[in-house]
PDB file of C-alpha atoms in Angstrom:
ATOM      1  CA  ILE A   1     -29.028  38.002  29.641  1.00 65.00           C
ATOM      2  CA  ARG A   2     -29.556  37.144  25.461  1.00 69.00           C
ATOM      3  CA  ASP A   3     -30.168  33.730  24.504  1.00 72.00           C
ATOM      4  CA  VAL A   4     -28.109  33.106  21.765  1.00 71.00           C
ATOM      5  CA  THR A   5     -29.429  29.730  20.871  1.00 74.00           C
ATOM      6  CA  GLU A   6     -30.277  30.735  17.377  1.00 74.00           C
ATOM      7  CA  ARG A   7     -27.126  31.980  17.135  1.00 68.00           C
ATOM      8  CA  ARG A   8     -25.428  29.030  17.956  1.00 72.00           C
ATOM      9  CA  GLN A   9     -27.751  26.695  15.765  1.00 71.00           C
ATOM     10  CA  SER A  10     -26.821  29.010  12.793  1.00 64.00           C
ATOM     11  CA  GLU A  11     -22.914  28.627  13.362  1.00 65.00           C
ATOM     12  CA  ALA A  12     -23.214  24.921  13.911  1.00 63.00           C
ATOM     13  CA  ALA A  13     -25.563  24.547  10.488  1.00 60.00           C
ATOM     14  CA  LEU A  14     -22.579  27.047   8.458  1.00 62.00           C
ATOM     15  CA  ALA A  15     -19.971  24.685   9.924  1.00 56.00           C
ATOM     16  CA  GLU A  16     -21.754  21.588   9.080  1.00 56.00           C
ATOM     17  CA  SER A  17     -22.350  23.064   5.301  1.00 54.00           C
ATOM     18  CA  ALA A  18     -18.698  23.949   5.429  1.00 51.00           C
ATOM     19  CA  ARG A  19     -17.500  20.224   6.073  1.00 57.00           C
ATOM     20  CA  LEU A  20     -20.013  18.943   3.588  1.00 53.00           C
ATOM     21  CA  HIS A  21     -18.648  21.311   0.797  1.00 49.00           C
ATOM     22  CA  HIS A  22     -14.815  20.627   1.812  1.00 48.00           C
ATOM     23  CA  HIS A  23     -15.427  17.002   1.670  1.00 47.00           C
ATOM     24  CA  GLN A  24     -17.492  16.882  -1.509  1.00 57.00           C
ATOM     25  CA  SER A  25     -14.886  18.758  -3.495  1.00 79.00           C
ATOM     26  CA  ARG A  26     -12.561  16.185  -2.826  1.00 84.00           C
ATOM     27  CA  HIS A  27     -14.782  13.117  -3.165  1.00 92.00           C
ATOM     28  CA  ASP A  28     -15.912  11.516  -6.305  1.00 95.00           C
ATOM     29  CA  PRO A  29     -19.960  11.475  -6.303  1.00 94.00           C
ATOM     30  CA  LEU A  30     -20.484   8.009  -7.323  1.00 95.00           C
ATOM     31  CA  THR A  31     -18.304   6.162  -6.148  1.00 95.00           C
ATOM     32  CA  GLY A  32     -17.667   7.934  -2.826  1.00 94.00           C
ATOM     33  CA  LEU A  33     -13.685   7.679  -3.459  1.00 96.00           C
ATOM     34  CA  ALA A  34     -10.776  10.625  -3.079  1.00 95.00           C
ATOM     35  CA  ASN A  35     -11.592  12.550  -6.367  1.00 95.00           C
ATOM     36  CA  ARG A  36      -8.558  14.209  -8.936  1.00 93.00           C
ATOM     37  CA  THR A  37      -7.689  16.762  -6.138  1.00 94.00           C
ATOM     38  CA  LEU A  38      -7.576  14.766  -3.252  1.00 93.00           C
ATOM     39  CA  LEU A  39      -5.083  12.274  -4.826  1.00 93.00           C
ATOM     40  CA  PHE A  40      -3.073  15.253  -5.584  1.00 92.00           C
ATOM     41  CA  GLU A  41      -3.322  16.389  -2.340  1.00 92.00           C
ATOM     42  CA  SER A  42      -2.263  13.654  -0.611  1.00 89.00           C
ATOM     43  CA  LEU A  43       0.281  13.194  -2.876  1.00 90.00           C
ATOM     44  CA  LYS A  44       1.877  15.883  -2.770  1.00 89.00           C
ATOM     45  CA  GLU A  45       1.765  16.001   1.155  1.00 86.00           C
ATOM     46  CA  THR A  46       3.567  12.142   1.357  1.00 83.00           C
ATOM     47  CA  LEU A  47       6.033  13.502  -1.059  1.00 85.00           C
ATOM     48  CA  CYS A  48       6.781  16.278   0.875  1.00 80.00           C
ATOM     49  CA  ASP A  49       7.595  13.755   3.880  1.00 71.00           C
ATOM     50  CA  ILE A  50       9.649  11.979   1.282  1.00 67.00           C
ATOM     51  CA  SER A  51      11.823  14.419   0.794  1.00 59.00           C
ATOM     52  CA  GLU A  52      12.055  15.032   4.916  1.00 56.00           C
ATOM     53  CA  ARG A  53      12.491  10.769   5.540  1.00 60.00           C
ATOM     54  CA  THR A  54      13.976   8.255   3.302  1.00 57.00           C
ATOM     55  CA  THR A  55      10.451   6.768   2.606  1.00 72.00           C
ATOM     56  CA  GLY A  56       8.659   6.271  -0.472  1.00 82.00           C
ATOM     57  CA  LEU A  57       5.772   5.771  -2.185  1.00 90.00           C
ATOM     58  CA  SER A  58       4.050   3.781  -5.240  1.00 93.00           C
ATOM     59  CA  LEU A  59       1.487   5.179  -7.229  1.00 95.00           C
ATOM     60  CA  MET A  60      -0.628   2.833  -9.480  1.00 96.00           C
ATOM     61  CA  ILE A  61      -2.685   4.312 -12.518  1.00 97.00           C
ATOM     62  CA  LEU A  62      -5.672   1.660 -13.671  1.00 96.00           C
ATOM     63  CA  ASP A  63      -7.841   2.270 -16.585  1.00 96.00           C
ATOM     64  CA  LEU A  64     -10.381  -0.073 -17.254  1.00 95.00           C
ATOM     65  CA  ASP A  65     -10.379  -2.155 -20.643  1.00 92.00           C
ATOM     66  CA  GLY A  66     -13.761  -2.696 -22.438  1.00 87.00           C
ATOM     67  CA  PHE A  67     -15.774  -0.131 -20.086  1.00 90.00           C
ATOM     68  CA  LYS A  68     -16.967   1.878 -22.505  1.00 90.00           C
ATOM     69  CA  GLU A  69     -18.980  -1.423 -23.995  1.00 89.00           C
ATOM     70  CA  LEU A  70     -20.394  -1.762 -21.051  1.00 88.00           C
ATOM     71  CA  ASN A  71     -21.922   1.371 -21.032  1.00 89.00           C
ATOM     72  CA  ASP A  72     -22.837   0.918 -24.616  1.00 91.00           C
ATOM     73  CA  GLY A  73     -24.279  -2.320 -23.714  1.00 90.00           C
ATOM     74  CA  PHE A  74     -25.809  -2.436 -20.704  1.00 90.00           C
ATOM     75  CA  GLY A  75     -26.540   1.745 -20.214  1.00 91.00           C
ATOM     76  CA  HIS A  76     -25.169   4.027 -17.774  1.00 90.00           C
ATOM     77  CA  ARG A  77     -26.922   2.911 -14.697  1.00 91.00           C
ATOM     78  CA  ALA A  78     -25.122  -0.083 -15.111  1.00 90.00           C
ATOM     79  CA  GLY A  79     -21.821   1.145 -15.944  1.00 92.00           C
ATOM     80  CA  ASP A  80     -22.147   3.121 -12.429  1.00 93.00           C
ATOM     81  CA  ARG A  81     -23.442   0.418 -10.732  1.00 91.00           C
ATOM     82  CA  ALA A  82     -19.971  -1.485 -12.210  1.00 92.00           C
ATOM     83  CA  LEU A  83     -17.747   1.758 -11.242  1.00 94.00           C
ATOM     84  CA  CYS A  84     -18.800   1.720  -7.579  1.00 94.00           C
ATOM     85  CA  GLU A  85     -18.609  -1.852  -7.261  1.00 93.00           C
ATOM     86  CA  ILE A  86     -14.918  -1.509  -8.640  1.00 95.00           C
ATOM     87  CA  GLY A  87     -14.667   0.810  -5.653  1.00 95.00           C
ATOM     88  CA  GLU A  88     -15.167  -1.126  -3.098  1.00 95.00           C
ATOM     89  CA  ARG A  89     -13.272  -3.877  -4.541  1.00 95.00           C
ATOM     90  CA  LEU A  90      -9.947  -1.493  -4.960  1.00 96.00           C
ATOM     91  CA  THR A  91     -10.543  -0.292  -1.673  1.00 95.00           C
ATOM     92  CA  GLY A  92     -11.010  -4.153  -0.556  1.00 94.00           C
ATOM     93  CA  VAL A  93      -7.275  -5.244  -1.216  1.00 94.00           C
ATOM     94  CA  VAL A  94      -5.405  -2.306  -0.684  1.00 92.00           C
ATOM     95  CA  GLY A  95      -6.548  -1.838   2.894  1.00 85.00           C
ATOM     96  CA  GLU A  96      -7.218   1.635   4.853  1.00 84.00           C
ATOM     97  CA  SER A  97      -3.206   2.541   4.510  1.00 81.00           C
ATOM     98  CA  ALA A  98      -3.754   3.201   0.829  1.00 90.00           C
ATOM     99  CA  THR A  99      -5.386   5.596  -0.428  1.00 92.00           C
ATOM    100  CA  VAL A 100      -8.099   4.823  -3.891  1.00 96.00           C
ATOM    101  CA  ALA A 101      -9.017   7.619  -6.274  1.00 97.00           C
ATOM    102  CA  ARG A 102     -11.391   8.176  -9.184  1.00 97.00           C
ATOM    103  CA  LEU A 103      -9.725   9.909 -11.830  1.00 95.00           C
ATOM    104  CA  ALA A 104     -12.432  10.410 -14.139  1.00 90.00           C
ATOM    105  CA  GLY A 105     -14.392   7.920 -15.982  1.00 91.00           C
ATOM    106  CA  ASP A 106     -13.014   4.180 -15.515  1.00 95.00           C
ATOM    107  CA  GLU A 107      -9.649   5.736 -14.539  1.00 96.00           C
ATOM    108  CA  PHE A 108      -8.562   5.264 -11.040  1.00 97.00           C
ATOM    109  CA  ALA A 109      -5.201   5.614  -8.900  1.00 97.00           C
ATOM    110  CA  VAL A 110      -3.897   3.576  -5.610  1.00 96.00           C
ATOM    111  CA  LEU A 111      -1.481   5.870  -3.752  1.00 94.00           C
ATOM    112  CA  VAL A 112       0.505   3.104  -1.695  1.00 91.00           C
ATOM    113  CA  PRO A 113       2.786   4.120   0.838  1.00 85.00           C
ATOM    114  CA  GLY A 114       6.792   3.062   0.699  1.00 81.00           C
ATOM    115  CA  ARG A 115       9.225   2.179  -1.544  1.00 72.00           C
ATOM    116  CA  ASN A 116       9.251  -1.539  -2.035  1.00 79.00           C
ATOM    117  CA  PRO A 117       8.230  -1.950  -6.063  1.00 79.00           C
ATOM    118  CA  ASP A 118       7.706  -5.237  -5.115  1.00 86.00           C
ATOM    119  CA  ALA A 119       5.001  -4.519  -2.454  1.00 87.00           C
ATOM    120  CA  ALA A 120       3.424  -2.695  -5.658  1.00 90.00           C
ATOM    121  CA  GLN A 121       3.628  -5.060  -8.136  1.00 92.00           C
ATOM    122  CA  SER A 122       1.876  -8.270  -5.421  1.00 93.00           C
ATOM    123  CA  ILE A 123      -0.792  -5.150  -4.833  1.00 93.00           C
ATOM    124  CA  ALA A 124      -1.396  -4.822  -8.313  1.00 95.00           C
ATOM    125  CA  PHE A 125      -1.576  -8.417  -9.101  1.00 95.00           C
ATOM    126  CA  LYS A 126      -3.997  -8.340  -6.392  1.00 95.00           C
ATOM    127  CA  ILE A 127      -6.397  -5.885  -7.881  1.00 95.00           C
ATOM    128  CA  LEU A 128      -6.287  -7.138 -11.303  1.00 95.00           C
ATOM    129  CA  ASP A 129      -7.295 -10.848  -9.429  1.00 95.00           C
ATOM    130  CA  ALA A 130     -10.533  -8.756  -7.622  1.00 95.00           C
ATOM    131  CA  LEU A 131     -11.039  -7.375 -10.922  1.00 93.00           C
ATOM    132  CA  ALA A 132     -10.890 -10.371 -13.013  1.00 92.00           C
ATOM    133  CA  LEU A 133     -14.569 -11.557 -10.581  1.00 93.00           C
ATOM    134  CA  PRO A 134     -17.342 -11.682 -12.757  1.00 90.00           C
ATOM    135  CA  PHE A 135     -19.512  -8.855 -12.125  1.00 86.00           C
ATOM    136  CA  ASN A 136     -23.257  -9.079 -12.154  1.00 84.00           C
ATOM    137  CA  VAL A 137     -24.942  -6.363 -14.315  1.00 79.00           C
ATOM    138  CA  ASP A 138     -28.565  -7.132 -15.193  1.00 77.00           C
ATOM    139  CA  GLY A 139     -28.204 -10.799 -14.588  1.00 84.00           C
ATOM    140  CA  VAL A 140     -25.080 -11.188 -17.117  1.00 84.00           C
ATOM    141  CA  ALA A 141     -21.943 -12.255 -15.596  1.00 88.00           C
ATOM    142  CA  LEU A 142     -19.186 -10.032 -16.856  1.00 86.00           C
ATOM    143  CA  ARG A 143     -15.788  -9.799 -16.679  1.00 86.00           C
ATOM    144  CA  ILE A 144     -13.639  -6.711 -16.363  1.00 88.00           C
ATOM    145  CA  SER A 145     -10.010  -5.915 -16.924  1.00 91.00           C
ATOM    146  CA  ALA A 146      -7.601  -3.443 -16.180  1.00 95.00           C
ATOM    147  CA  SER A 147      -3.907  -1.536 -17.573  1.00 96.00           C
ATOM    148  CA  ILE A 148      -1.947  -0.768 -14.755  1.00 97.00           C
ATOM    149  CA  GLY A 149       1.405   1.166 -14.402  1.00 96.00           C
ATOM    150  CA  ILE A 150       3.193   1.758 -11.584  1.00 96.00           C
ATOM    151  CA  ALA A 151       5.953   4.937 -10.684  1.00 95.00           C
ATOM    152  CA  THR A 152       7.782   4.884  -7.620  1.00 92.00           C
ATOM    153  CA  ALA A 153       9.228   8.011  -5.581  1.00 90.00           C
ATOM    154  CA  PRO A 154      11.476   9.046  -5.328  1.00 86.00           C
ATOM    155  CA  ASP A 155      12.696   6.583  -8.305  1.00 88.00           C
ATOM    156  CA  HIS A 156      10.870   8.042 -11.141  1.00 90.00           C
ATOM    157  CA  GLY A 157      10.554  11.350  -9.734  1.00 86.00           C
ATOM    158  CA  GLU A 158       9.371  13.498  -6.684  1.00 86.00           C
ATOM    159  CA  ASP A 159       6.404  15.811  -8.238  1.00 89.00           C
ATOM    160  CA  ALA A 160       2.995  14.724  -8.207  1.00 92.00           C
ATOM    161  CA  ASP A 161       2.437  15.342 -12.065  1.00 92.00           C
ATOM    162  CA  VAL A 162       5.552  13.453 -12.957  1.00 94.00           C
ATOM    163  CA  LEU A 163       4.552  10.756 -11.203  1.00 93.00           C
ATOM    164  CA  VAL A 164       1.472  10.591 -12.947  1.00 94.00           C
ATOM    165  CA  HIS A 165       2.771  11.041 -15.744  1.00 96.00           C
ATOM    166  CA  ALA A 166       5.336   8.150 -14.738  1.00 96.00           C
ATOM    167  CA  ALA A 167       2.562   5.863 -13.993  1.00 95.00           C
ATOM    168  CA  ASP A 168       0.422   7.015 -16.713  1.00 95.00           C
ATOM    169  CA  VAL A 169       2.581   6.128 -19.413  1.00 95.00           C
ATOM    170  CA  ALA A 170       3.824   2.784 -17.650  1.00 95.00           C
ATOM    171  CA  MET A 171       0.534   2.001 -18.015  1.00 95.00           C
ATOM    172  CA  TYR A 172      -0.443   2.104 -21.785  1.00 91.00           C
TER     173      TYR A 172
END
Protein backbone atom coordinates (compact mmCIF):
# COMPACT_ATOMS: atom_id res chain seq x y z
CA ILE A 1 0.00 0.00 0.00
CA ARG A 2 1.36 3.43 -0.99
CA ASP A 3 0.32 6.83 0.27
CA VAL A 4 -0.50 8.96 -2.78
CA THR A 5 -1.53 12.02 -0.80
CA GLU A 6 1.51 14.06 -1.83
CA ARG A 7 1.07 13.13 -5.48
CA ARG A 8 -2.62 14.12 -5.43
CA GLN A 9 -1.79 17.40 -3.71
CA SER A 10 0.86 18.12 -6.35
CA GLU A 11 -1.57 17.30 -9.16
CA ALA A 12 -4.21 19.55 -7.59
CA ALA A 13 -1.69 22.38 -7.22
CA LEU A 14 -0.63 21.99 -10.87
CA ALA A 15 -4.25 21.99 -12.03
CA GLU A 16 -4.97 25.12 -9.99
CA SER A 17 -1.87 26.82 -11.38
CA ALA A 18 -2.93 25.97 -14.95
CA ARG A 19 -6.45 27.27 -14.28
CA LEU A 20 -5.07 30.50 -12.83
CA HIS A 21 -2.71 30.97 -15.78
CA HIS A 22 -5.58 30.37 -18.21
CA HIS A 23 -7.70 33.00 -16.43
CA GLN A 24 -4.84 35.53 -16.28
CA SER A 25 -4.06 35.11 -19.97
CA ARG A 26 -7.65 36.03 -20.88
CA HIS A 27 -8.48 38.76 -18.40
CA ASP A 28 -7.28 42.30 -17.85
CA PRO A 29 -5.21 42.39 -14.64
CA LEU A 30 -6.48 45.85 -13.64
CA THR A 31 -10.25 45.58 -14.18
CA GLY A 32 -10.74 41.81 -14.17
CA LEU A 33 -12.69 42.16 -17.43
CA ALA A 34 -12.09 40.00 -20.46
CA ASN A 35 -9.05 41.10 -22.46
CA ARG A 36 -8.51 41.28 -26.23
CA THR A 37 -7.66 37.56 -26.41
CA LEU A 38 -10.87 36.45 -24.70
CA LEU A 39 -12.95 38.94 -26.70
CA PHE A 40 -11.62 37.53 -29.98
CA GLU A 41 -12.22 33.96 -28.78
CA SER A 42 -15.81 34.84 -27.84
CA LEU A 43 -16.31 36.75 -31.07
CA LYS A 44 -15.03 33.87 -33.22
CA GLU A 45 -17.14 31.34 -31.31
CA THR A 46 -20.27 33.48 -31.66
CA LEU A 47 -19.55 34.07 -35.36
CA CYS A 48 -19.38 30.29 -35.89
CA ASP A 49 -22.80 29.99 -34.27
CA ILE A 50 -24.12 32.73 -36.56
CA SER A 51 -23.07 30.91 -39.69
CA GLU A 52 -25.01 27.86 -38.48
CA ARG A 53 -28.16 29.79 -37.47
CA THR A 54 -29.94 33.05 -38.22
CA THR A 55 -28.80 34.83 -35.08
CA GLY A 56 -26.43 37.77 -35.06
CA LEU A 57 -24.39 39.94 -32.76
CA SER A 58 -23.41 43.53 -32.18
CA LEU A 59 -19.91 44.63 -31.32
CA MET A 60 -19.32 48.00 -29.71
CA ILE A 61 -15.92 49.63 -29.41
CA LEU A 62 -15.64 52.44 -26.86
CA ASP A 63 -12.85 54.95 -26.50
CA LEU A 64 -12.85 57.31 -23.54
CA ASP A 65 -12.64 60.97 -24.46
CA GLY A 66 -9.99 63.03 -22.66
CA PHE A 67 -8.70 60.15 -20.55
CA LYS A 68 -5.08 61.21 -21.07
CA GLU A 69 -5.88 64.50 -19.32
CA LEU A 70 -7.25 62.60 -16.31
CA ASN A 71 -4.03 60.57 -16.09
CA ASP A 72 -1.86 63.65 -16.59
CA GLY A 73 -3.78 65.77 -14.10
CA PHE A 74 -4.48 63.27 -11.34
CA GLY A 75 -1.93 60.51 -11.94
CA HIS A 76 -2.11 56.95 -13.16
CA ARG A 77 -3.48 55.57 -9.88
CA ALA A 78 -6.52 57.83 -10.23
CA GLY A 79 -6.82 56.80 -13.86
CA ASP A 80 -6.65 53.13 -12.88
CA ARG A 81 -9.43 53.62 -10.30
CA ALA A 82 -11.54 55.33 -12.97
CA LEU A 83 -10.93 52.46 -15.42
CA CYS A 84 -12.07 49.94 -12.81
CA GLU A 85 -15.22 51.94 -12.12
CA ILE A 86 -15.89 52.28 -15.84
CA GLY A 87 -15.61 48.49 -16.16
CA GLU A 88 -18.12 48.07 -13.34
CA ARG A 89 -20.52 50.55 -14.93
CA LEU A 90 -20.28 48.85 -18.32
CA THR A 91 -20.92 45.43 -16.80
CA GLY A 92 -23.86 46.82 -14.83
CA VAL A 93 -25.45 48.27 -17.96
CA VAL A 94 -25.07 45.31 -20.32
CA GLY A 95 -25.75 42.47 -17.91
CA GLU A 96 -24.53 38.89 -18.03
CA SER A 97 -25.55 38.09 -21.60
CA ALA A 98 -22.88 40.42 -23.03
CA THR A 99 -19.09 40.25 -22.88
CA VAL A 100 -17.31 43.39 -21.68
CA ALA A 101 -13.60 43.61 -22.45
CA ARG A 102 -10.83 46.10 -21.86
CA LEU A 103 -8.83 46.08 -25.08
CA ALA A 104 -6.02 48.44 -24.12
CA GLY A 105 -5.51 51.71 -22.28
CA ASP A 106 -8.84 53.52 -22.37
CA GLU A 107 -10.47 51.34 -25.02
CA PHE A 108 -13.24 48.89 -24.19
CA ALA A 109 -15.44 46.54 -26.20
CA VAL A 110 -18.90 45.12 -25.62
CA LEU A 111 -20.08 42.01 -27.45
CA VAL A 112 -23.87 41.73 -27.43
CA PRO A 113 -25.62 38.63 -28.77
CA GLY A 114 -28.53 39.23 -31.13
CA ARG A 115 -29.02 40.86 -34.49
CA ASN A 116 -31.12 43.87 -33.45
CA PRO A 117 -29.19 47.08 -34.26
CA ASP A 118 -31.83 49.16 -32.42
CA ALA A 119 -31.22 47.17 -29.23
CA ALA A 120 -27.45 47.70 -29.60
CA GLN A 121 -27.98 51.42 -30.10
CA SER A 122 -30.21 51.51 -27.01
CA ILE A 123 -27.46 49.80 -24.98
CA ALA A 124 -24.91 52.30 -26.34
CA PHE A 125 -27.05 55.20 -25.11
CA LYS A 126 -27.39 53.52 -21.70
CA ILE A 127 -23.60 53.17 -21.58
CA LEU A 128 -23.16 56.86 -22.38
CA ASP A 129 -25.68 57.76 -19.65
CA ALA A 130 -23.83 55.57 -17.12
CA LEU A 131 -20.50 57.16 -18.02
CA ALA A 132 -21.99 60.66 -17.81
CA LEU A 133 -22.44 60.26 -14.05
CA PRO A 134 -19.54 61.96 -12.26
CA PHE A 135 -16.51 60.00 -11.09
CA ASN A 136 -15.01 60.94 -7.74
CA VAL A 137 -11.28 61.32 -8.31
CA ASP A 138 -9.41 62.49 -5.21
CA GLY A 139 -12.47 64.42 -4.03
CA VAL A 140 -13.09 66.03 -7.42
CA ALA A 141 -16.19 65.12 -9.42
CA LEU A 142 -15.10 64.46 -12.99
CA ARG A 143 -17.15 63.56 -16.02
CA ILE A 144 -15.84 61.17 -18.63
CA SER A 145 -17.45 60.82 -22.01
CA ALA A 146 -16.87 58.19 -24.65
CA SER A 147 -17.11 57.63 -28.36
CA ILE A 148 -18.86 54.40 -29.35
CA GLY A 149 -18.91 52.58 -32.67
CA ILE A 150 -21.21 49.65 -33.42
CA ALA A 151 -20.85 46.90 -36.00
CA THR A 152 -23.30 44.03 -36.41
CA ALA A 153 -22.83 40.55 -37.79
CA PRO A 154 -23.51 39.31 -40.30
CA ASP A 155 -24.45 42.74 -41.74
CA HIS A 156 -20.97 44.27 -41.42
CA GLY A 157 -19.01 41.05 -41.74
CA GLU A 158 -18.63 37.54 -40.44
CA ASP A 159 -14.94 37.72 -39.50
CA ALA A 160 -13.69 38.92 -36.10
CA ASP A 161 -11.04 41.25 -37.54
CA VAL A 162 -13.49 42.73 -40.05
CA LEU A 163 -16.08 43.41 -37.32
CA VAL A 164 -13.57 45.00 -34.97
CA HIS A 165 -12.35 47.19 -37.81
CA ALA A 166 -15.94 48.17 -38.75
CA ALA A 167 -16.80 49.07 -35.15
CA ASP A 168 -13.53 51.02 -34.85
CA VAL A 169 -14.29 52.98 -38.02
CA ALA A 170 -17.83 53.66 -36.78
CA MET A 171 -16.42 54.95 -33.51
CA TYR A 172 -14.25 57.51 -35.28
